[in-house]
Each structure stands twice: as structure tokens, then as C-alpha cells.
GROMACS .gro file of C-alpha atoms in nm:
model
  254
    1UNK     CA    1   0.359  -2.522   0.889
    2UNK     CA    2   0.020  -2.579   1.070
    3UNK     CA    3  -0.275  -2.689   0.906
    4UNK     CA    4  -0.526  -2.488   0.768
    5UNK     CA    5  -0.774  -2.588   1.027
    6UNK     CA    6  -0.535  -2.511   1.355
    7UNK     CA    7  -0.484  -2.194   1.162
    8UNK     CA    8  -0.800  -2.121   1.103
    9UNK     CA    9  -0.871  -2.177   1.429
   10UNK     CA   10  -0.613  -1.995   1.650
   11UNK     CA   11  -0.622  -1.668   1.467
   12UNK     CA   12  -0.828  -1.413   1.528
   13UNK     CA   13  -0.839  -1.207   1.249
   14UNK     CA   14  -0.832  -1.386   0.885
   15UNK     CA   15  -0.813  -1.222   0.581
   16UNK     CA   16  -0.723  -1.201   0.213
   17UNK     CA   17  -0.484  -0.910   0.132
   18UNK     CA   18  -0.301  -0.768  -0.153
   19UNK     CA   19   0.138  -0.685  -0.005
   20UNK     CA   20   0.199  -0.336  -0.054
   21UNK     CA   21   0.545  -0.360   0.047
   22UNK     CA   22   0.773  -0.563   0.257
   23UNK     CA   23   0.979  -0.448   0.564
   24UNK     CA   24   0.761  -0.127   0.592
   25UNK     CA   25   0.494  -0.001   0.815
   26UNK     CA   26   0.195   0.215   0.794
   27UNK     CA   27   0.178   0.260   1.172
   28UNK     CA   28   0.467   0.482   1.270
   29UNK     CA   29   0.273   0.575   1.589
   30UNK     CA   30   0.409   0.206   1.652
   31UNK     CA   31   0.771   0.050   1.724
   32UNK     CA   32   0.757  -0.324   1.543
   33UNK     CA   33   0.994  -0.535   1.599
   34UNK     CA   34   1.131  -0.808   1.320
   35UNK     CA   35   1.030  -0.791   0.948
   36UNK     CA   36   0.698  -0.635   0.849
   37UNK     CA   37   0.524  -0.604   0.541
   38UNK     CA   38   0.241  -0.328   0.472
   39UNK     CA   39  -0.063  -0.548   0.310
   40UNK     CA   40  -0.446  -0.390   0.214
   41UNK     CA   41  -0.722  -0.613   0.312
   42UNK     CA   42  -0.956  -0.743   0.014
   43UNK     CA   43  -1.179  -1.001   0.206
   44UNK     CA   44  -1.220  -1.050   0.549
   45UNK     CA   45  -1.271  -1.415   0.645
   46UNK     CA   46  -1.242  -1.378   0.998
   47UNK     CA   47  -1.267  -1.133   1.246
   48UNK     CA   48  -1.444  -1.005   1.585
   49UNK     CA   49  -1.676  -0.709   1.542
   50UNK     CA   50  -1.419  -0.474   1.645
   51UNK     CA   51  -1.182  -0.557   1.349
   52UNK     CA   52  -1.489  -0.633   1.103
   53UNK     CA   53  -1.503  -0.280   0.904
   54UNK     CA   54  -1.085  -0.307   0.816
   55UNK     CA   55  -1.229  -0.429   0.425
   56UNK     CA   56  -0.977  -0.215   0.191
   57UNK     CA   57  -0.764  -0.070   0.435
   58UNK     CA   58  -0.412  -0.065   0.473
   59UNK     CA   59  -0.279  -0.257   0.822
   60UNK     CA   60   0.068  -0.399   0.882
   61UNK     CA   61   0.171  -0.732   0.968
   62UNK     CA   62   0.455  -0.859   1.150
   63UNK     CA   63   0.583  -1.130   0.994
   64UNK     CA   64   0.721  -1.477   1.068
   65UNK     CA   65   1.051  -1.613   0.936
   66UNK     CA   66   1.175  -1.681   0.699
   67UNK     CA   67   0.982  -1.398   0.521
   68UNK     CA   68   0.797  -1.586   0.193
   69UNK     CA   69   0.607  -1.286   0.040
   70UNK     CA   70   0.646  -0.992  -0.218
   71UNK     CA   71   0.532  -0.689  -0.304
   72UNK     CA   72   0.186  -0.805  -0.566
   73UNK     CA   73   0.172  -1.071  -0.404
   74UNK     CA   74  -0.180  -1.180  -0.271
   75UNK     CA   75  -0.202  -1.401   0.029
   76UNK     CA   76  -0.433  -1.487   0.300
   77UNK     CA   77  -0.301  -1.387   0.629
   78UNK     CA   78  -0.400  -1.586   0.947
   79UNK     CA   79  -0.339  -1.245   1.233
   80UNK     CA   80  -0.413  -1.184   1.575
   81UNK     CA   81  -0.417  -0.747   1.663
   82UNK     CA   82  -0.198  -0.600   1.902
   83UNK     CA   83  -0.227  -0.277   1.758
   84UNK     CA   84  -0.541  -0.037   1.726
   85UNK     CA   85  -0.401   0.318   1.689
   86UNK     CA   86  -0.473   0.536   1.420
   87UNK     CA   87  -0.353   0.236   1.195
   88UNK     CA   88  -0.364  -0.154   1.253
   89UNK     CA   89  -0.071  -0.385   1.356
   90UNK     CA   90  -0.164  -0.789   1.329
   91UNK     CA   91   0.101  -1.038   1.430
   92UNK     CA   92   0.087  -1.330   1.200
   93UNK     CA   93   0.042  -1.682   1.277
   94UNK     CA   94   0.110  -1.782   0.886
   95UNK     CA   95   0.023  -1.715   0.516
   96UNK     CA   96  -0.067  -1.885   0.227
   97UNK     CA   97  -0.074  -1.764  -0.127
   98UNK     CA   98  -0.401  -1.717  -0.238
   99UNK     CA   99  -0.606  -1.949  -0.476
  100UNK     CA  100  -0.980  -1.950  -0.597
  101UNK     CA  101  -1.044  -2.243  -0.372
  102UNK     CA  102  -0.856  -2.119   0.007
  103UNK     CA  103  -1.129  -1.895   0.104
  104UNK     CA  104  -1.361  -2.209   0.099
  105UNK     CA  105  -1.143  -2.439   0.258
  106UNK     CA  106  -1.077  -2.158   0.553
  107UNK     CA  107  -1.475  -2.110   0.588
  108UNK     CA  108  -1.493  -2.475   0.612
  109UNK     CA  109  -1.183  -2.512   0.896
  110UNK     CA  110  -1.394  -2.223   1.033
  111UNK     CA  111  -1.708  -2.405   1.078
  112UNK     CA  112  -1.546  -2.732   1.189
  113UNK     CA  113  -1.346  -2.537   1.519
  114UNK     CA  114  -1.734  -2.405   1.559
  115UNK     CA  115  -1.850  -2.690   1.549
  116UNK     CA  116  -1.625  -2.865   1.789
  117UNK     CA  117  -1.632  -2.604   2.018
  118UNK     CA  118  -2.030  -2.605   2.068
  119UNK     CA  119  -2.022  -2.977   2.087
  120UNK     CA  120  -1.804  -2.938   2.386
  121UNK     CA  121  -2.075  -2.649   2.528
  122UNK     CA  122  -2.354  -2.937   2.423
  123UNK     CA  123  -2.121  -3.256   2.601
  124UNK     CA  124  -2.055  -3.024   2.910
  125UNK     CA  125  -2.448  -2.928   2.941
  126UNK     CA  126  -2.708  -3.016   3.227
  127UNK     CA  127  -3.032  -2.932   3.040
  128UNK     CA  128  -3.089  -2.822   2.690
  129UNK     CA  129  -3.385  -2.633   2.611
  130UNK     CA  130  -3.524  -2.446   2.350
  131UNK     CA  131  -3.809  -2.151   2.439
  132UNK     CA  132  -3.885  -1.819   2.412
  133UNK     CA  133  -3.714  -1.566   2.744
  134UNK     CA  134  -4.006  -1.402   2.965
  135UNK     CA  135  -3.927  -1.041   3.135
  136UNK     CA  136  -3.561  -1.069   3.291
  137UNK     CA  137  -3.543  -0.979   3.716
  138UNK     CA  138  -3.291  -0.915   3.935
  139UNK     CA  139  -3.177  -1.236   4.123
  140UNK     CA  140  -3.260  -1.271   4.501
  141UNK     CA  141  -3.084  -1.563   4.566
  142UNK     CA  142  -3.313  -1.825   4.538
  143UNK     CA  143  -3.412  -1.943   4.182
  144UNK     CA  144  -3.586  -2.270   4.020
  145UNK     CA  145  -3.748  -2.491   3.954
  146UNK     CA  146  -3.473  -2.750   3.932
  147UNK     CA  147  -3.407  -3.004   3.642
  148UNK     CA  148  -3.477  -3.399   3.754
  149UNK     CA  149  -3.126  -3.483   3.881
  150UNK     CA  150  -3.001  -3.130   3.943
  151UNK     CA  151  -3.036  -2.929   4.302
  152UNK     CA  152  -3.191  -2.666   4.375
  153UNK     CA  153  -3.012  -2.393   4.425
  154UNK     CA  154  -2.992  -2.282   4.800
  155UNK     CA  155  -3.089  -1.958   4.928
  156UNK     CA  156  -2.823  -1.708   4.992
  157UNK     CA  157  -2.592  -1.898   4.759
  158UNK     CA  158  -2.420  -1.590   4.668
  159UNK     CA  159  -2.017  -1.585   4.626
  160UNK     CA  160  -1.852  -1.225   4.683
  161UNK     CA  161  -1.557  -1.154   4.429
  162UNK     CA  162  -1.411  -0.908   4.253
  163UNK     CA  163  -1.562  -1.096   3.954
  164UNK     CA  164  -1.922  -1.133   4.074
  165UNK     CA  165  -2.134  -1.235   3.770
  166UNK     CA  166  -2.429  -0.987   3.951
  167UNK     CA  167  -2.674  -1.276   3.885
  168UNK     CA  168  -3.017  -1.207   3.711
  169UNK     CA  169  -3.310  -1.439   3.665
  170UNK     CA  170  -3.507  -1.515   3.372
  171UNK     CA  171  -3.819  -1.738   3.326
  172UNK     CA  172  -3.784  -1.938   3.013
  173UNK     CA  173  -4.138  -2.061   2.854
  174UNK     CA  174  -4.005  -2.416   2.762
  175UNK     CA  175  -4.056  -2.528   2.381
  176UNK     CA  176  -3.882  -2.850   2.380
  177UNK     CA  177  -3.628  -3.045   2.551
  178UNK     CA  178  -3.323  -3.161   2.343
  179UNK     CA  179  -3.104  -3.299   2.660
  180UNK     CA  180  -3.184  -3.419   3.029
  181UNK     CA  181  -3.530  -3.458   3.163
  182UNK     CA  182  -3.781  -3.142   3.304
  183UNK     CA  183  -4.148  -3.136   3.213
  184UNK     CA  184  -4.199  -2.816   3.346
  185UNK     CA  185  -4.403  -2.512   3.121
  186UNK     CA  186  -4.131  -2.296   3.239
  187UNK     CA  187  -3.813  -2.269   3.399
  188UNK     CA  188  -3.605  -1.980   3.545
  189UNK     CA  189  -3.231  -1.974   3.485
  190UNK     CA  190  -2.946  -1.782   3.578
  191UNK     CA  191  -2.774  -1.543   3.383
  192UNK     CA  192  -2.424  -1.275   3.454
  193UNK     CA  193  -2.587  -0.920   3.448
  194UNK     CA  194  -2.183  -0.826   3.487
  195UNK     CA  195  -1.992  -0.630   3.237
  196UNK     CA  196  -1.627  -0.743   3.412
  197UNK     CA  197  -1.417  -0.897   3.187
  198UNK     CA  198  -1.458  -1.195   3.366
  199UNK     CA  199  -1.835  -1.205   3.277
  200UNK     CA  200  -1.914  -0.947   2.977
  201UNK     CA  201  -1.898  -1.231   2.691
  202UNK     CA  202  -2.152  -1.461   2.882
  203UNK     CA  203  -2.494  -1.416   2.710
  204UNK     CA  204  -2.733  -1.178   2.844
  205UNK     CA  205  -3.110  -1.218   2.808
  206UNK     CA  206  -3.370  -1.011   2.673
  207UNK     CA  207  -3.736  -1.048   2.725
  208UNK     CA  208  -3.817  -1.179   2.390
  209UNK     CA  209  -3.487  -1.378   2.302
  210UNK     CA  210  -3.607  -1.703   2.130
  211UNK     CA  211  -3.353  -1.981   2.081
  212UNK     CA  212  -3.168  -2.275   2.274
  213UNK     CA  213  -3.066  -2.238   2.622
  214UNK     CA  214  -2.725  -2.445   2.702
  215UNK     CA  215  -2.791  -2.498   3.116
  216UNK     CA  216  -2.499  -2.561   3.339
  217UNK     CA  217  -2.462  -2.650   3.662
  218UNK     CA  218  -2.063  -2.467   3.648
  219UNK     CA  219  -1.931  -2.178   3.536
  220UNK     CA  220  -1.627  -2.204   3.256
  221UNK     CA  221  -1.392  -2.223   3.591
  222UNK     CA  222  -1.536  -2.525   3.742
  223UNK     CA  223  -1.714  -2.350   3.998
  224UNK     CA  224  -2.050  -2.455   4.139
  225UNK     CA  225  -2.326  -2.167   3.985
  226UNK     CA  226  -2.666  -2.173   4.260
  227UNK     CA  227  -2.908  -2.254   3.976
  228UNK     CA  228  -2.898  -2.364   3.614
  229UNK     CA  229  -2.729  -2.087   3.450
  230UNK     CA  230  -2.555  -1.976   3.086
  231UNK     CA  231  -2.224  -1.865   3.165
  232UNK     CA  232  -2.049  -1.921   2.817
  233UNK     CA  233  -2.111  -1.719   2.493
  234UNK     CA  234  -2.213  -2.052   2.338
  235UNK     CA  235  -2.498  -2.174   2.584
  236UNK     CA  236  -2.744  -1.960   2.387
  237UNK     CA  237  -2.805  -2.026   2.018
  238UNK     CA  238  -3.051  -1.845   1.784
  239UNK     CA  239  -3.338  -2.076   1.735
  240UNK     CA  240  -3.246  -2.117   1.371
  241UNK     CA  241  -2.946  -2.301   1.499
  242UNK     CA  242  -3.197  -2.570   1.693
  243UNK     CA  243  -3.135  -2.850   1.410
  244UNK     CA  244  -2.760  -2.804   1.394
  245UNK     CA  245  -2.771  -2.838   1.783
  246UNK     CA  246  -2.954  -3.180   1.747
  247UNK     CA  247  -2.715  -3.277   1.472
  248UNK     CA  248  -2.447  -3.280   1.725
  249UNK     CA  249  -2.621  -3.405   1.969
  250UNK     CA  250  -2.634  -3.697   1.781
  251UNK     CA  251  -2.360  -3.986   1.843
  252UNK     CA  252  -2.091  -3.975   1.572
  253UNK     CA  253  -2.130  -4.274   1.319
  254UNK     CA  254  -1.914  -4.613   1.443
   0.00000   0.00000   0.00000
């Protein structure tokens, strides 16, 4: 059985449920395959916004073997969806019988994959900033300044795909710098204006948008971007995540 934590953090949809029945389904619009059980949801403990409002609604699972669970039974069910019809099917990753204490210990496997994953963003980062976005513009293929130690981007840098990011510019008014070296008042960075799937989860900025800016040099492919650039839904946090970002930027403890 995997740990809570690789649970925790492979699944996308986490919850607490109350079984119903087992080797049913409440989504006949559906052909599962293997043994099911038909659970309703009691606390949510993970989820994406599209699966967010399923709180006290029936969904069915398909279950792993050997099949450990009973109808009254409560258990906390580690899912990914691969059905959104007029009811839910989740494909489980693994259970565990609830107990006062397992929400907890999930929220804290939840923060610890979070964690890890933005120290990556933080490792893998040219600049950090924090600052406050000035009015967004479209992107004509030159932008700067540069960071010391980073290029400039070049004009016409502009790679044709069916995945173009459709690059916009915003002008950042620099509050501090938490990694790498600029002493400019303000710097313009890159940003994916693209809805394509490629691109639709990198952030988008909003005149306005206060926070910390993650800058990168590459996209999440490797590729070479023309300017600094977010291109991960990470490399912008809220700026009431600013002393969590220091935390990790912080060497660990020898």
C-alpha cells in the first residue's frame, strides 16, 4: 500500500465518504468495469474546482482489489475522475478507514507535495520578484529590461506552433528581490495570453495582481522563452505567500 503522502499526492480528488453499497453504481449512463462500490461524499479534502461542489453527493468508485470495504463503512478515498455525466465515476488509487486524526495527516501530505513542488518552481527560477502588475500589452517581440546574467530577448524571437503561448507583456513595479540580482524600478515579463491546453494553466496577469513573480528563462518543456517569462501555474504566488517563498528559499538545515 502507498503511503499517505504518495497518495495524497497522486490523486486528484480526495475525500471522506460514507459506502452506500458495494458492487453497484449510480451512473448507469456508464459501463464500469471491475468491482464498484456507490459511496456519498462527507468532506472533500482534495479536489480541482471542477469537482469542488460534489460535498453530499452520491459518486461511484471503481475499486482496487482485493475489495476491503462495506456497506457503513466510512473511508477516505484517494480518486482520480474519468467520469462527469449526469453522475460521477472516480477510479481509486486506495482507501483508508477513516479516523479523527486522517484528515489532518492528508492536509499535512497535502502541503508537503506543495511544498516540494514550489521549491522545485523556486530551484528552477532565474529571478524572483515580488511587485505589484502594471496594465498588461500585447507582445511585439521585443521585451526587457533583462536580469544581470540573463539575455535579452532578441527581436522577432517568435516560435510558430500549434501551441503558441500568444505572448503578452506586462511591466512589473518591482517591490523586492528574493533571488538573482536586478535593481531596476520595473521590469516587463512575459506571460501565455493562450487558452490551448498546452498554455491555459500558465498564470495570466491582471493589471493590479500583487504577489511574487517566479521568472524563467524556459518554458516547462525546456525550451528557450525570448524574455523572462511565467510559464507554470506556480511562478506566481499571492503576496501573502511571500514569507513561505523565503522559507524555502532558505537552505535546508545540515
Amino acid at each position: 500500500m502507498p503511503s499517505i503522502n504518495d497518495l495524497a499526492s497522486n490523486a486528484g480528488f480526495v475525500f471522506e465518504a460514507e459506502v452506500e453499497n458495494v458492487g453497484g453504481s449510480a451512473a448507469p449512463e456508464y459501463a464500469t468495469s471491475g468491482p464498484t462500490a456507490v459511496v456519498r461524499i462527507t468532506k472533500i479534502l482534495k479536489s480541482s474546482s471542477t469537482l469542488a461542489g460534489y460535498e453530499g453527493q452520491q459518486v461511484t468508485v471503481e475499486l482496487q482489489d482485493p475489495v476491503n470495504l462495506a456497506a457503513g463503512q466510512s473511508a477516505v478515498f484517494f480518486t482520480d475522475g474519468v467520469h462527469y455525466g449526469v453522475r460521477l465515476v472516480v477510479r481509486e488509487l486506495g482507501n483508508l478507514p477513516s479516523q479523527p486524526e486522517l484528515p489532518s495527516l492528508v492536509a499535512r501530505a497535502l502541503q508537503a507535495a506543495e511544498d516540494d513542488a514550489l521549491a522545485q518552481r523556486i530551484r528552477q527560477a532565474d529571478l524572483i520578484i515580488s511587485g505589484l502588475a502594471l496594465p498588461p500589452a500585447p507582445y511585439p517581440g521585443v521585451a526587457g529590461p533583462a536580469a544581470a546574467g540573463v539575455a535579452p530577448s532578441v527581436a522577432g524571437f517568435r516560435p510558430i506552433s500549434e501551441h503558441d503561448p500568444m505572448w503578452s507583456q506586462a511591466a512589473i513595479k518591482v517591490g523586492s528581490v528574493e533571488k538573482g540580482v536586478y535593481t531596476g524600478a520595473t521590469i516587463v515579463i512575459l506571460f501565455s495570453s493562450s487558452t490551448d491546453i498546452a498554455w491555459y494553466r500558465a498564470p495570466k496577469v491582471k493589471e493590479g495582481d500583487r504577489g511574487v513573480w517566479l521568472l524563467h528563462n524556459r518554458d516547462v518543456r525546456g525550451g528557450a522563452v525570448p524574455a523572462l517569462a511565467i510559464v507554470h501555474p506556480l511562478d506566481f504566488q499571492p503576496m501573502e505567500e511571500l514569507e513561505r517563498v523565503r522559507k524555502l528559499l532558505r537552505p535546508p538545515r545540515q
